PDB file of C-alpha atoms in Angstrom:
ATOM      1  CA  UNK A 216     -79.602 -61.583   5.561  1.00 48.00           C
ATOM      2  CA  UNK A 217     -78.535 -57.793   5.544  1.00 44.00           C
ATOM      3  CA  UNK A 218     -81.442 -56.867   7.699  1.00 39.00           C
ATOM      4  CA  UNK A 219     -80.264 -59.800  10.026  1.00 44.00           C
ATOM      5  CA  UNK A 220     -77.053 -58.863  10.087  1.00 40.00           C
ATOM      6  CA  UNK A 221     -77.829 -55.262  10.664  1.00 43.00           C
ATOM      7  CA  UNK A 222     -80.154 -56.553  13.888  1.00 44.00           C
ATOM      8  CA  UNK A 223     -78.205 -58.571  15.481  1.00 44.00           C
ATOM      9  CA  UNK A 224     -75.473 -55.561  15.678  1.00 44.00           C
ATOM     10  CA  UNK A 225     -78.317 -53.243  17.140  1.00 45.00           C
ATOM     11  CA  UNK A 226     -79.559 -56.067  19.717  1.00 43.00           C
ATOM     12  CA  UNK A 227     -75.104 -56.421  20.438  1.00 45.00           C
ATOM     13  CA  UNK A 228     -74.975 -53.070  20.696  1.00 45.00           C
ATOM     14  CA  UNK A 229     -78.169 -52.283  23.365  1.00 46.00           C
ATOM     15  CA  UNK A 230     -76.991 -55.474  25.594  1.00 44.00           C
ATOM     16  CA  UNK A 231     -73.341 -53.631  25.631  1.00 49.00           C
ATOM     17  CA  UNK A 232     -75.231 -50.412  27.423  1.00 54.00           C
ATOM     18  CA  UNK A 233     -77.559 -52.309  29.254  1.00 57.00           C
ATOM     19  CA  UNK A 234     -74.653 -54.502  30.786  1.00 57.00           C
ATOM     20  CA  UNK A 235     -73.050 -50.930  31.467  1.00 63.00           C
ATOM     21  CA  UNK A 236     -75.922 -49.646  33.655  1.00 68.00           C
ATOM     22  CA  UNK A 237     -74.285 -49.841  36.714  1.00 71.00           C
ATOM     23  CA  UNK A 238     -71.785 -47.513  35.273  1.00 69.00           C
ATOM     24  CA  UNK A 239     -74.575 -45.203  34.237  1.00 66.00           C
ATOM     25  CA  UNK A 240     -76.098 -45.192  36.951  1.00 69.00           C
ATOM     26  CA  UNK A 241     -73.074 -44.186  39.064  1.00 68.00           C
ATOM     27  CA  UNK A 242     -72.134 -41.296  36.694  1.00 69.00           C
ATOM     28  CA  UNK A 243     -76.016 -40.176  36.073  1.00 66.00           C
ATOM     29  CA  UNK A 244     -77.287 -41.175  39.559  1.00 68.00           C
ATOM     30  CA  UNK A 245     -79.531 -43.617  40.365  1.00 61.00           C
ATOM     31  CA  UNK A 246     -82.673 -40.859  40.607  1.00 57.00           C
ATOM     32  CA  UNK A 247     -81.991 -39.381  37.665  1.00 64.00           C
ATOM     33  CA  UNK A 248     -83.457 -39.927  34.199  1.00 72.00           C
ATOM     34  CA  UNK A 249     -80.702 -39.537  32.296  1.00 70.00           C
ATOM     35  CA  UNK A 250     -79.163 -42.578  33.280  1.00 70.00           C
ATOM     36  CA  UNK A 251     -81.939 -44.194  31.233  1.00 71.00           C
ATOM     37  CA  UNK A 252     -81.998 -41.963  28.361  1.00 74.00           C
ATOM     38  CA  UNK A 253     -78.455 -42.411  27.809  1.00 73.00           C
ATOM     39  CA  UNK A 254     -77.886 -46.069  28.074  1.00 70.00           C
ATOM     40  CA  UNK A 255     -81.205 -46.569  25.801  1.00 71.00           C
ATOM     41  CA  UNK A 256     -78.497 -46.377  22.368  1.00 69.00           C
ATOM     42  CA  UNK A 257     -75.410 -45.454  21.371  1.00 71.00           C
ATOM     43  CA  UNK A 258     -76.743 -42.252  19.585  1.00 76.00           C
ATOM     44  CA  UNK A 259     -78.365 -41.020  23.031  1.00 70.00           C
ATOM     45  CA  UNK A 260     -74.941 -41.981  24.781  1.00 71.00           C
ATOM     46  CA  UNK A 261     -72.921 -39.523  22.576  1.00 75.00           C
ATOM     47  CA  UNK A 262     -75.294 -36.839  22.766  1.00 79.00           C
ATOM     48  CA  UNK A 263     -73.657 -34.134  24.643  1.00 77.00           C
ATOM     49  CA  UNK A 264     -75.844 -34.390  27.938  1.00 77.00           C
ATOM     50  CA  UNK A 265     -74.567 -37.375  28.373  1.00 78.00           C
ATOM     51  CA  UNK A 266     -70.952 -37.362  27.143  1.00 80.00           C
ATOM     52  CA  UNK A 267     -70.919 -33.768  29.839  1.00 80.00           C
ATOM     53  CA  UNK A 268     -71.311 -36.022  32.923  1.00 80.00           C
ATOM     54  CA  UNK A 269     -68.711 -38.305  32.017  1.00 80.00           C
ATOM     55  CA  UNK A 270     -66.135 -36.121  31.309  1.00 82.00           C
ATOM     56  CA  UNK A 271     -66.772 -34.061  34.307  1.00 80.00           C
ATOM     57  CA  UNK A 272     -66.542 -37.776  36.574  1.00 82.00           C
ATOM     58  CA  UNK A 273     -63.395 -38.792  34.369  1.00 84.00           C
ATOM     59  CA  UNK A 274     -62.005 -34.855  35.246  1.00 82.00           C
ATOM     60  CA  UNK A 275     -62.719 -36.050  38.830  1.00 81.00           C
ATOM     61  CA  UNK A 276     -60.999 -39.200  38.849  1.00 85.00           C
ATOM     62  CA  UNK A 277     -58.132 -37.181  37.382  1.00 85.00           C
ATOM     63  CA  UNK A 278     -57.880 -34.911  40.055  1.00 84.00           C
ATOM     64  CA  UNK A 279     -58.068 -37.470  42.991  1.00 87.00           C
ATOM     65  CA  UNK A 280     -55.297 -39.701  41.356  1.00 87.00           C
ATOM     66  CA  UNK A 281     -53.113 -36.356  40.729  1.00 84.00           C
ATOM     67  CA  UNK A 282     -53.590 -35.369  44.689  1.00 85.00           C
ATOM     68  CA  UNK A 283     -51.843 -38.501  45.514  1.00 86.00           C
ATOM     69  CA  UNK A 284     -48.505 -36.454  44.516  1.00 84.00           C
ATOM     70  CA  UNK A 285     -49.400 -33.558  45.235  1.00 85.00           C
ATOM     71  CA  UNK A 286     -47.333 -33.090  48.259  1.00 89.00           C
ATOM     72  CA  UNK A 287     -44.501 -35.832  47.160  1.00 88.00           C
ATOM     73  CA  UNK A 288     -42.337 -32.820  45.543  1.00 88.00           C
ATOM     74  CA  UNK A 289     -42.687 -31.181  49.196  1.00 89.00           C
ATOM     75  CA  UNK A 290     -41.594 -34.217  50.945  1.00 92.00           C
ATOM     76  CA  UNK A 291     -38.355 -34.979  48.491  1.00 90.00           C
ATOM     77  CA  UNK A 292     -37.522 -31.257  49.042  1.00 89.00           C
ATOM     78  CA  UNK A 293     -38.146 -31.596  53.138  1.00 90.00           C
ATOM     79  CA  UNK A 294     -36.309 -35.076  53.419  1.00 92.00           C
ATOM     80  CA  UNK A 295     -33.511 -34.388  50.953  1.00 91.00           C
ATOM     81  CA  UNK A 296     -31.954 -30.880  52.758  1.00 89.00           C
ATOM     82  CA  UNK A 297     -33.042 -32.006  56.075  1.00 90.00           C
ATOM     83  CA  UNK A 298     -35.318 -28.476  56.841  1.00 88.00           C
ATOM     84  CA  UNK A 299     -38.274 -27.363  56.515  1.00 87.00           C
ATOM     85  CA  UNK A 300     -37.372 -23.641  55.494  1.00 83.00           C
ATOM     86  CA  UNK A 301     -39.537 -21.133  54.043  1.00 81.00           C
ATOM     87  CA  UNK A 302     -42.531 -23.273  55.431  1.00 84.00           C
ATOM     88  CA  UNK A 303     -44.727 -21.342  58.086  1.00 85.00           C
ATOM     89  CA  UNK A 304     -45.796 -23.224  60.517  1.00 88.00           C
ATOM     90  CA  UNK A 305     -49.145 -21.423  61.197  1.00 88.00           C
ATOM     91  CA  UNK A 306     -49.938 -21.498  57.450  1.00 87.00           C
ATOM     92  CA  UNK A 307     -49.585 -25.750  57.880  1.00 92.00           C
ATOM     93  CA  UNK A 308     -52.347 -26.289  61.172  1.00 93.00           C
ATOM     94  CA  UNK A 309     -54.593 -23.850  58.978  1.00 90.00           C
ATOM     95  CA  UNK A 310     -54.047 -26.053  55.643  1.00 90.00           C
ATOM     96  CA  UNK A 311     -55.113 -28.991  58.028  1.00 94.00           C
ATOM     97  CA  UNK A 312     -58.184 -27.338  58.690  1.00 92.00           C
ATOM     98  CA  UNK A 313     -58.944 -26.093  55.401  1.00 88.00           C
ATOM     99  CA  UNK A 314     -58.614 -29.278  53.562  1.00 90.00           C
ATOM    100  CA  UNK A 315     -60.730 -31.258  56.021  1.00 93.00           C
ATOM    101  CA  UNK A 316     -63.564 -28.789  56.582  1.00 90.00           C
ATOM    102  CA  UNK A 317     -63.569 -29.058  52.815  1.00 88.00           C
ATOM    103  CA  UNK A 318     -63.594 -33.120  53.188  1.00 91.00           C
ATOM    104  CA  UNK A 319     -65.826 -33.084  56.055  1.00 92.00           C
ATOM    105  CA  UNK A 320     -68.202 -30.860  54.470  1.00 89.00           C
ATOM    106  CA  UNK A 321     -68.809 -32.668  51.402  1.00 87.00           C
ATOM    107  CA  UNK A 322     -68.653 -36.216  52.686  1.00 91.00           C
ATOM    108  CA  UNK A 323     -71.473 -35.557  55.697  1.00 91.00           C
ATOM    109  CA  UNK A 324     -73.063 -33.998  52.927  1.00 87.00           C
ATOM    110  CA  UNK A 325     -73.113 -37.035  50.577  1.00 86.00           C
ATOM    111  CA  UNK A 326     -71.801 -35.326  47.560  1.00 83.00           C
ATOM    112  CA  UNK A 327     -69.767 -37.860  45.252  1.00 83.00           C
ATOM    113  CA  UNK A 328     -66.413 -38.943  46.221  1.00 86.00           C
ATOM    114  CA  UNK A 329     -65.825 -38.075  42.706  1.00 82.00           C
ATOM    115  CA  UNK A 330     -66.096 -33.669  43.881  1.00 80.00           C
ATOM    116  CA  UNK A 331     -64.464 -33.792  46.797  1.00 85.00           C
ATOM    117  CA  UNK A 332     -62.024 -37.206  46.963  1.00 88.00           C
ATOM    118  CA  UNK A 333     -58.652 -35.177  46.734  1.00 88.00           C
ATOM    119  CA  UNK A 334     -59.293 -32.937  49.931  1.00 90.00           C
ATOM    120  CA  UNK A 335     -59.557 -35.985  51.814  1.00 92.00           C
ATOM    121  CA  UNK A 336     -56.235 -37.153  50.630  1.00 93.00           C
ATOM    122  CA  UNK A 337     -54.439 -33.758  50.754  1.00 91.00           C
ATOM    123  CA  UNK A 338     -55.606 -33.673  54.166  1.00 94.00           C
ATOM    124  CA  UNK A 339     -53.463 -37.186  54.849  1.00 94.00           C
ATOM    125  CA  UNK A 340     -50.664 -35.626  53.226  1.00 94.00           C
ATOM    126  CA  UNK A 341     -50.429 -32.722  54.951  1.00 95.00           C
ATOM    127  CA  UNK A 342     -50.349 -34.388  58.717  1.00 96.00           C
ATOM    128  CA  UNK A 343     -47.214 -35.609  57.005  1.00 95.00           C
ATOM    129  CA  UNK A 344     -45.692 -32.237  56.446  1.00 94.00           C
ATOM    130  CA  UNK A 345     -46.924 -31.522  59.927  1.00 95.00           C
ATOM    131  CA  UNK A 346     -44.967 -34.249  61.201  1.00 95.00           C
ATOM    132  CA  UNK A 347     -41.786 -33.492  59.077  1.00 94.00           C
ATOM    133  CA  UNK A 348     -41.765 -29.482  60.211  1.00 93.00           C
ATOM    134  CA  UNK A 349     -42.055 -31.054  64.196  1.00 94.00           C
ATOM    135  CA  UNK A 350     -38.960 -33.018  62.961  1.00 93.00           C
ATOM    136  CA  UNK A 351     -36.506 -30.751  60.674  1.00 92.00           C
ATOM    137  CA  UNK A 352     -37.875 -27.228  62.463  1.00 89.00           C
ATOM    138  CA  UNK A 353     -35.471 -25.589  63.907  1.00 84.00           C
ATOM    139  CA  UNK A 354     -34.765 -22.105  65.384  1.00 76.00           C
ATOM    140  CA  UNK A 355     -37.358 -22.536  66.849  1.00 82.00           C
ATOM    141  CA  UNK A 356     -37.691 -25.726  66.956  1.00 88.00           C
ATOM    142  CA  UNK A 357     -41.460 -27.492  67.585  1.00 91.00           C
ATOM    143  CA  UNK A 358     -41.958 -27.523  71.504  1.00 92.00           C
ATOM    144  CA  UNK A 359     -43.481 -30.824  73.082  1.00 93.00           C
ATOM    145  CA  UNK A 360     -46.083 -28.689  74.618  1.00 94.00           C
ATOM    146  CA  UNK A 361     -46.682 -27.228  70.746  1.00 93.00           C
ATOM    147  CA  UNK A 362     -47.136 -30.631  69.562  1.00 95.00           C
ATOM    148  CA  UNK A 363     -49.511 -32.022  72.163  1.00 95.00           C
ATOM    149  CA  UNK A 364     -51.955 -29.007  71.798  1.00 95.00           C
ATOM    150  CA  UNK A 365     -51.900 -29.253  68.182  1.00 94.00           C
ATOM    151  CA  UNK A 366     -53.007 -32.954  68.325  1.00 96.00           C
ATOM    152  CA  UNK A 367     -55.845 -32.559  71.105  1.00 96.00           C
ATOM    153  CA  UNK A 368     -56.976 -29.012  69.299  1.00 95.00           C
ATOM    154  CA  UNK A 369     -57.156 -31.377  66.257  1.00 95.00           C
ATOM    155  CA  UNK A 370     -59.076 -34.429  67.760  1.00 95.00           C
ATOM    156  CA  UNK A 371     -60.984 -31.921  69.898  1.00 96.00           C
ATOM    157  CA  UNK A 372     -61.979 -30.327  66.233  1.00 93.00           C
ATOM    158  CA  UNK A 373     -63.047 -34.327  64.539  1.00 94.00           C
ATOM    159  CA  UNK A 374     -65.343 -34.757  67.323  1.00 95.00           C
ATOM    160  CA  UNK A 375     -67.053 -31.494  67.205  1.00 93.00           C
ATOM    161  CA  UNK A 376     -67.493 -31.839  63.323  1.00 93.00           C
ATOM    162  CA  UNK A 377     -68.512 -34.974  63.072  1.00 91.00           C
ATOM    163  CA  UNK A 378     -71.108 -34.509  65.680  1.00 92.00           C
ATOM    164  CA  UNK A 379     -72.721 -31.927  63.648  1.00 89.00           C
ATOM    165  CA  UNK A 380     -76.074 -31.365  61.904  1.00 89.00           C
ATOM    166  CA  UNK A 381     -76.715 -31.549  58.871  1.00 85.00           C
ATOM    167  CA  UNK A 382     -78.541 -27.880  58.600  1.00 85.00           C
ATOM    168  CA  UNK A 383     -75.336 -26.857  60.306  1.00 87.00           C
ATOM    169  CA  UNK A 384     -72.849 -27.474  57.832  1.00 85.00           C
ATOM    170  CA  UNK A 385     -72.814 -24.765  56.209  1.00 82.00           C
ATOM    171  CA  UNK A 386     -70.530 -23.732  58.448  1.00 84.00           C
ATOM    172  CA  UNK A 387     -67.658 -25.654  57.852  1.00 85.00           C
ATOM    173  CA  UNK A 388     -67.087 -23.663  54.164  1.00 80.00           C
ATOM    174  CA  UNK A 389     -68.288 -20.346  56.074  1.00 80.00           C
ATOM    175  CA  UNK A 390     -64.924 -21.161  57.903  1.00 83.00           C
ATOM    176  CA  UNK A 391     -62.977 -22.147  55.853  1.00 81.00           C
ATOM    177  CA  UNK A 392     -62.469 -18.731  53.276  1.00 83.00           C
ATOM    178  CA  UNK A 393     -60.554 -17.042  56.851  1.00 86.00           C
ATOM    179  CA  UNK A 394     -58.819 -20.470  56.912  1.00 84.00           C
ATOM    180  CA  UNK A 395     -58.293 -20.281  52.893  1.00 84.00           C
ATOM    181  CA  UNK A 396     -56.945 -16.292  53.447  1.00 87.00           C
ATOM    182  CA  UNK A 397     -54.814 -17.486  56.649  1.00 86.00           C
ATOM    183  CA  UNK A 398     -52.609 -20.226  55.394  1.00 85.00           C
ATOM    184  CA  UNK A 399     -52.196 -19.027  52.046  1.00 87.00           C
ATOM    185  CA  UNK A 400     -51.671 -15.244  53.259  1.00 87.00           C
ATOM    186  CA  UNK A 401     -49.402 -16.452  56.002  1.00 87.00           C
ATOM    187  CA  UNK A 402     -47.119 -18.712  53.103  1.00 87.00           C
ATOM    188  CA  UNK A 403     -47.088 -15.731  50.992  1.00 90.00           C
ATOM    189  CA  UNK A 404     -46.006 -13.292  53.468  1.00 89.00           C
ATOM    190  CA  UNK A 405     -43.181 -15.845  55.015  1.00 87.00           C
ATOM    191  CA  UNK A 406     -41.991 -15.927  50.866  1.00 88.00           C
ATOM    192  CA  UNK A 407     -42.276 -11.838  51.415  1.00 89.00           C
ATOM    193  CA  UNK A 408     -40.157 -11.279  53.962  1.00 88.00           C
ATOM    194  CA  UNK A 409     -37.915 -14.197  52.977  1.00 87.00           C
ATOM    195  CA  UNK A 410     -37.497 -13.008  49.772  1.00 87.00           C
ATOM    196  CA  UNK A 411     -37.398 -16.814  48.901  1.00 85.00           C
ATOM    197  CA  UNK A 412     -39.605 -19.739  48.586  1.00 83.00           C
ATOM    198  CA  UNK A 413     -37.050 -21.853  50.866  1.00 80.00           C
ATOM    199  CA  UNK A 414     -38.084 -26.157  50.314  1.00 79.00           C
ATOM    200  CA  UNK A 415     -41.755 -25.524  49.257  1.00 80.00           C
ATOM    201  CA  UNK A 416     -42.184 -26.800  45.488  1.00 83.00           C
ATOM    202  CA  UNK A 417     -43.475 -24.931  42.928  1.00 86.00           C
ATOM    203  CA  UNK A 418     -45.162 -27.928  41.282  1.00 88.00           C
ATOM    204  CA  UNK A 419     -47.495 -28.574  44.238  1.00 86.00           C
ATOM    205  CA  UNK A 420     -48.618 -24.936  43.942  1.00 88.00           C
ATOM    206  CA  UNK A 421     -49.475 -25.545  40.205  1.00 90.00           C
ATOM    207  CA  UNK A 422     -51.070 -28.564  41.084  1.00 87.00           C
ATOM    208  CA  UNK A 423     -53.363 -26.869  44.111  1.00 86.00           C
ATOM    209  CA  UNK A 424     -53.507 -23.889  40.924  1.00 90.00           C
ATOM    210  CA  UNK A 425     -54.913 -26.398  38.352  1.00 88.00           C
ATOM    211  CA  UNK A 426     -57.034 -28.692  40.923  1.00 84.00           C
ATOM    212  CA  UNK A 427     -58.901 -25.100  42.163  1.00 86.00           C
ATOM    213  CA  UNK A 428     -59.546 -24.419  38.360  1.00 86.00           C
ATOM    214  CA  UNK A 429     -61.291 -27.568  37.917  1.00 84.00           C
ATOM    215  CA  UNK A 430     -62.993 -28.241  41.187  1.00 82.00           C
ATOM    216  CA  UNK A 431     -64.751 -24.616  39.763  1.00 84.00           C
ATOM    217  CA  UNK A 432     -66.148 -26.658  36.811  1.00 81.00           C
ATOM    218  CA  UNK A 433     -66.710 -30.030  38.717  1.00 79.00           C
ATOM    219  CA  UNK A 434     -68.347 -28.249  41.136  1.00 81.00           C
ATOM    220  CA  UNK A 435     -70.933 -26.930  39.259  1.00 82.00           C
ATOM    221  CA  UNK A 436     -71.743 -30.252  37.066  1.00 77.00           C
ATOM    222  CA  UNK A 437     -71.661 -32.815  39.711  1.00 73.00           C
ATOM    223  CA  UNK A 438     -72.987 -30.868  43.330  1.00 73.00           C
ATOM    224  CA  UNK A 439     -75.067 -27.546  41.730  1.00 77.00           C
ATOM    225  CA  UNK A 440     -74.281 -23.771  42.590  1.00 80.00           C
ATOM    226  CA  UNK A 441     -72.932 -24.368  45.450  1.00 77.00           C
ATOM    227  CA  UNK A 442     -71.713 -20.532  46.383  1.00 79.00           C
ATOM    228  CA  UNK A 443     -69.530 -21.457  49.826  1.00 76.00           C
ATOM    229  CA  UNK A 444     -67.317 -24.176  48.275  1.00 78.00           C
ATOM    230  CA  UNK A 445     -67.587 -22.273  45.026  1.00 84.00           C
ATOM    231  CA  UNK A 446     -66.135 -19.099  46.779  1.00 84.00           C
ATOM    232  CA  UNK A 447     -63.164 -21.328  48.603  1.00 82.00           C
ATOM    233  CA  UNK A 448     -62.224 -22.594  45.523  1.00 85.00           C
ATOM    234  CA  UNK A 449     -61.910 -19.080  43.664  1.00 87.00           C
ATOM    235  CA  UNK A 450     -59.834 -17.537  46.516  1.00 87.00           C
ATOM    236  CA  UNK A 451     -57.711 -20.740  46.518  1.00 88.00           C
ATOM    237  CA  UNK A 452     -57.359 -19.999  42.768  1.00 90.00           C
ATOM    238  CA  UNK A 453     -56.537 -16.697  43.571  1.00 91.00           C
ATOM    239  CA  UNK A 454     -54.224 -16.881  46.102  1.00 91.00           C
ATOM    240  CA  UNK A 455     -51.972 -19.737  44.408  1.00 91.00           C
ATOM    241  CA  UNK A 456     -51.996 -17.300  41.661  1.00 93.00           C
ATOM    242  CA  UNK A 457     -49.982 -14.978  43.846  1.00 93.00           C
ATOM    243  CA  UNK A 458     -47.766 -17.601  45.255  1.00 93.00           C
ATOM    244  CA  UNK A 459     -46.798 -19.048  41.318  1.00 92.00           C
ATOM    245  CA  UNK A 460     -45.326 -15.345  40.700  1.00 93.00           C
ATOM    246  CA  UNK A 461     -43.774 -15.347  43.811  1.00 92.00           C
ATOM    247  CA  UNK A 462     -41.821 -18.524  43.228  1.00 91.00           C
ATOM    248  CA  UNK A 463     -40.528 -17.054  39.883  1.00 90.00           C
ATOM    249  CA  UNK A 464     -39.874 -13.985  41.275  1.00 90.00           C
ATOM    250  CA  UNK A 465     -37.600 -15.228  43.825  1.00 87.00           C
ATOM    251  CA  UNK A 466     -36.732 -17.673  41.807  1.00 81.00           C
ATOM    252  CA  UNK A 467     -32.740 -16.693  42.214  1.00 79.00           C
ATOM    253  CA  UNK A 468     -33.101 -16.414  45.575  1.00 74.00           C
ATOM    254  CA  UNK A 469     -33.991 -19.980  46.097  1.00 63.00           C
TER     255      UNK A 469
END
């Protein structure tokens, strides 16, 4: 009866994993061996090649879900005083481009949504802040003839990216460390010369601080050594460093 018992728990236990395989197979990949090695019993699921994987999708997941706020502290600020100060505009149009050659690149690449997901969303977010500095901007405010170059350049800029080839690629990260330097330099110097860090939220920066740090790791686990979105995400990590002590060094000012 004991050895019954004891069988029926194991043949309970192997249908649990088998009826998980779909799951596996998304966080393993559907070439992979692993996959089967680690839905074959519970002792090869918590062996640490396979408990790796998961945490590193789970740290994905995290990230996307945080991105979904990750501009909402920017937005409160913006709507609540009505202006837009201590935002450069120039630093905004190059976020734009930073965040979707980053979602561009990996999605025509077909890496997981899992590594890339919260660029595309970020990206959403900040044609938002776009459209609240062309409303609250003023002195100088947003010209019509601004505004209607910055959406064609933009469209103009889909159509060429999306009409890329694959071997060609590459190029989008190649661009995007001058875009990375550009919009973060250009928000850094604006808090410079300000000597404040106006309606811009600190707890966005920590967010873009913390999501750089992990995209690092996630990176590595889920798409390889991938050195050109590896490098954007170390001078992101770098340069939100910079802004972090600026915002507590002008902290009074603010």
């Amino acid at each position: 009866d004991t050895f019954r018992i004891k069988n029926s728990h194991q043949i309970s236990a192997a249908m649990s994993i088998t009826f998980l395989q779909p799951v596996f197979d998304w966080v393993y990949g559907t070439d992979s061996d692993t996959a089967a090695i680690c839905s074959s019993s519970l002792t090869s699921l918590l062996t640490s090649a396979c408990v790796t994987p998961i945490f590193v999708k789970l740290l994905g997941i995290l990230i996307i879900f945080g991105s979904c706020l990750n501009k909402a502290p920017l937005f409160i600020n913006i709507l609540k005083n009505e202006s837009v100060a201590g935002i450069s505009s120039s630093a905004v149009y190059s976020e734009l481009i930073m965040y979707s050659n980053a979602a561009f690149y990996s999605a025509l690449r077909g890496n997981p949504f899992t590594a890339y997901g919260e660029t595309a969303l970020i990206t959403i977010q900040t044609v938002g802040v776009i459209l609240l500095m062309w409303k609250f901007k003023k002195d100088p405010e947003i010209s019509t003839r601004e505004r209607i170059l910055a959406t064609v350049a933009f469209m103009v800029y889909v159509a060429l990216v999306t009409s890329l080839d694959k071997d060609m690629l590459y190029l989008l990260p190649g661009v995007n460390l001058p875009c990375t330097l550009f919009s973060r330099g250009s928000q850094i110097y604006t808090y410079y010369t300000s000597q404040h860090t106006g309606t811009q939220s600190i707890i966005t920066v920590i967010m873009n601080f913390t999501g750089s740090a992990i995209r690092v790791v996630t990176t590595i686990k889920e798409v390889g050594m991938d050195i050109p979105m590896l490098s954007g995400y170390a001078m992101s990590l770098t340069l939100n460093t910079i802004q972090i002590s600026q915002f507590l060094m002008y902290k009074q000012n603010t």
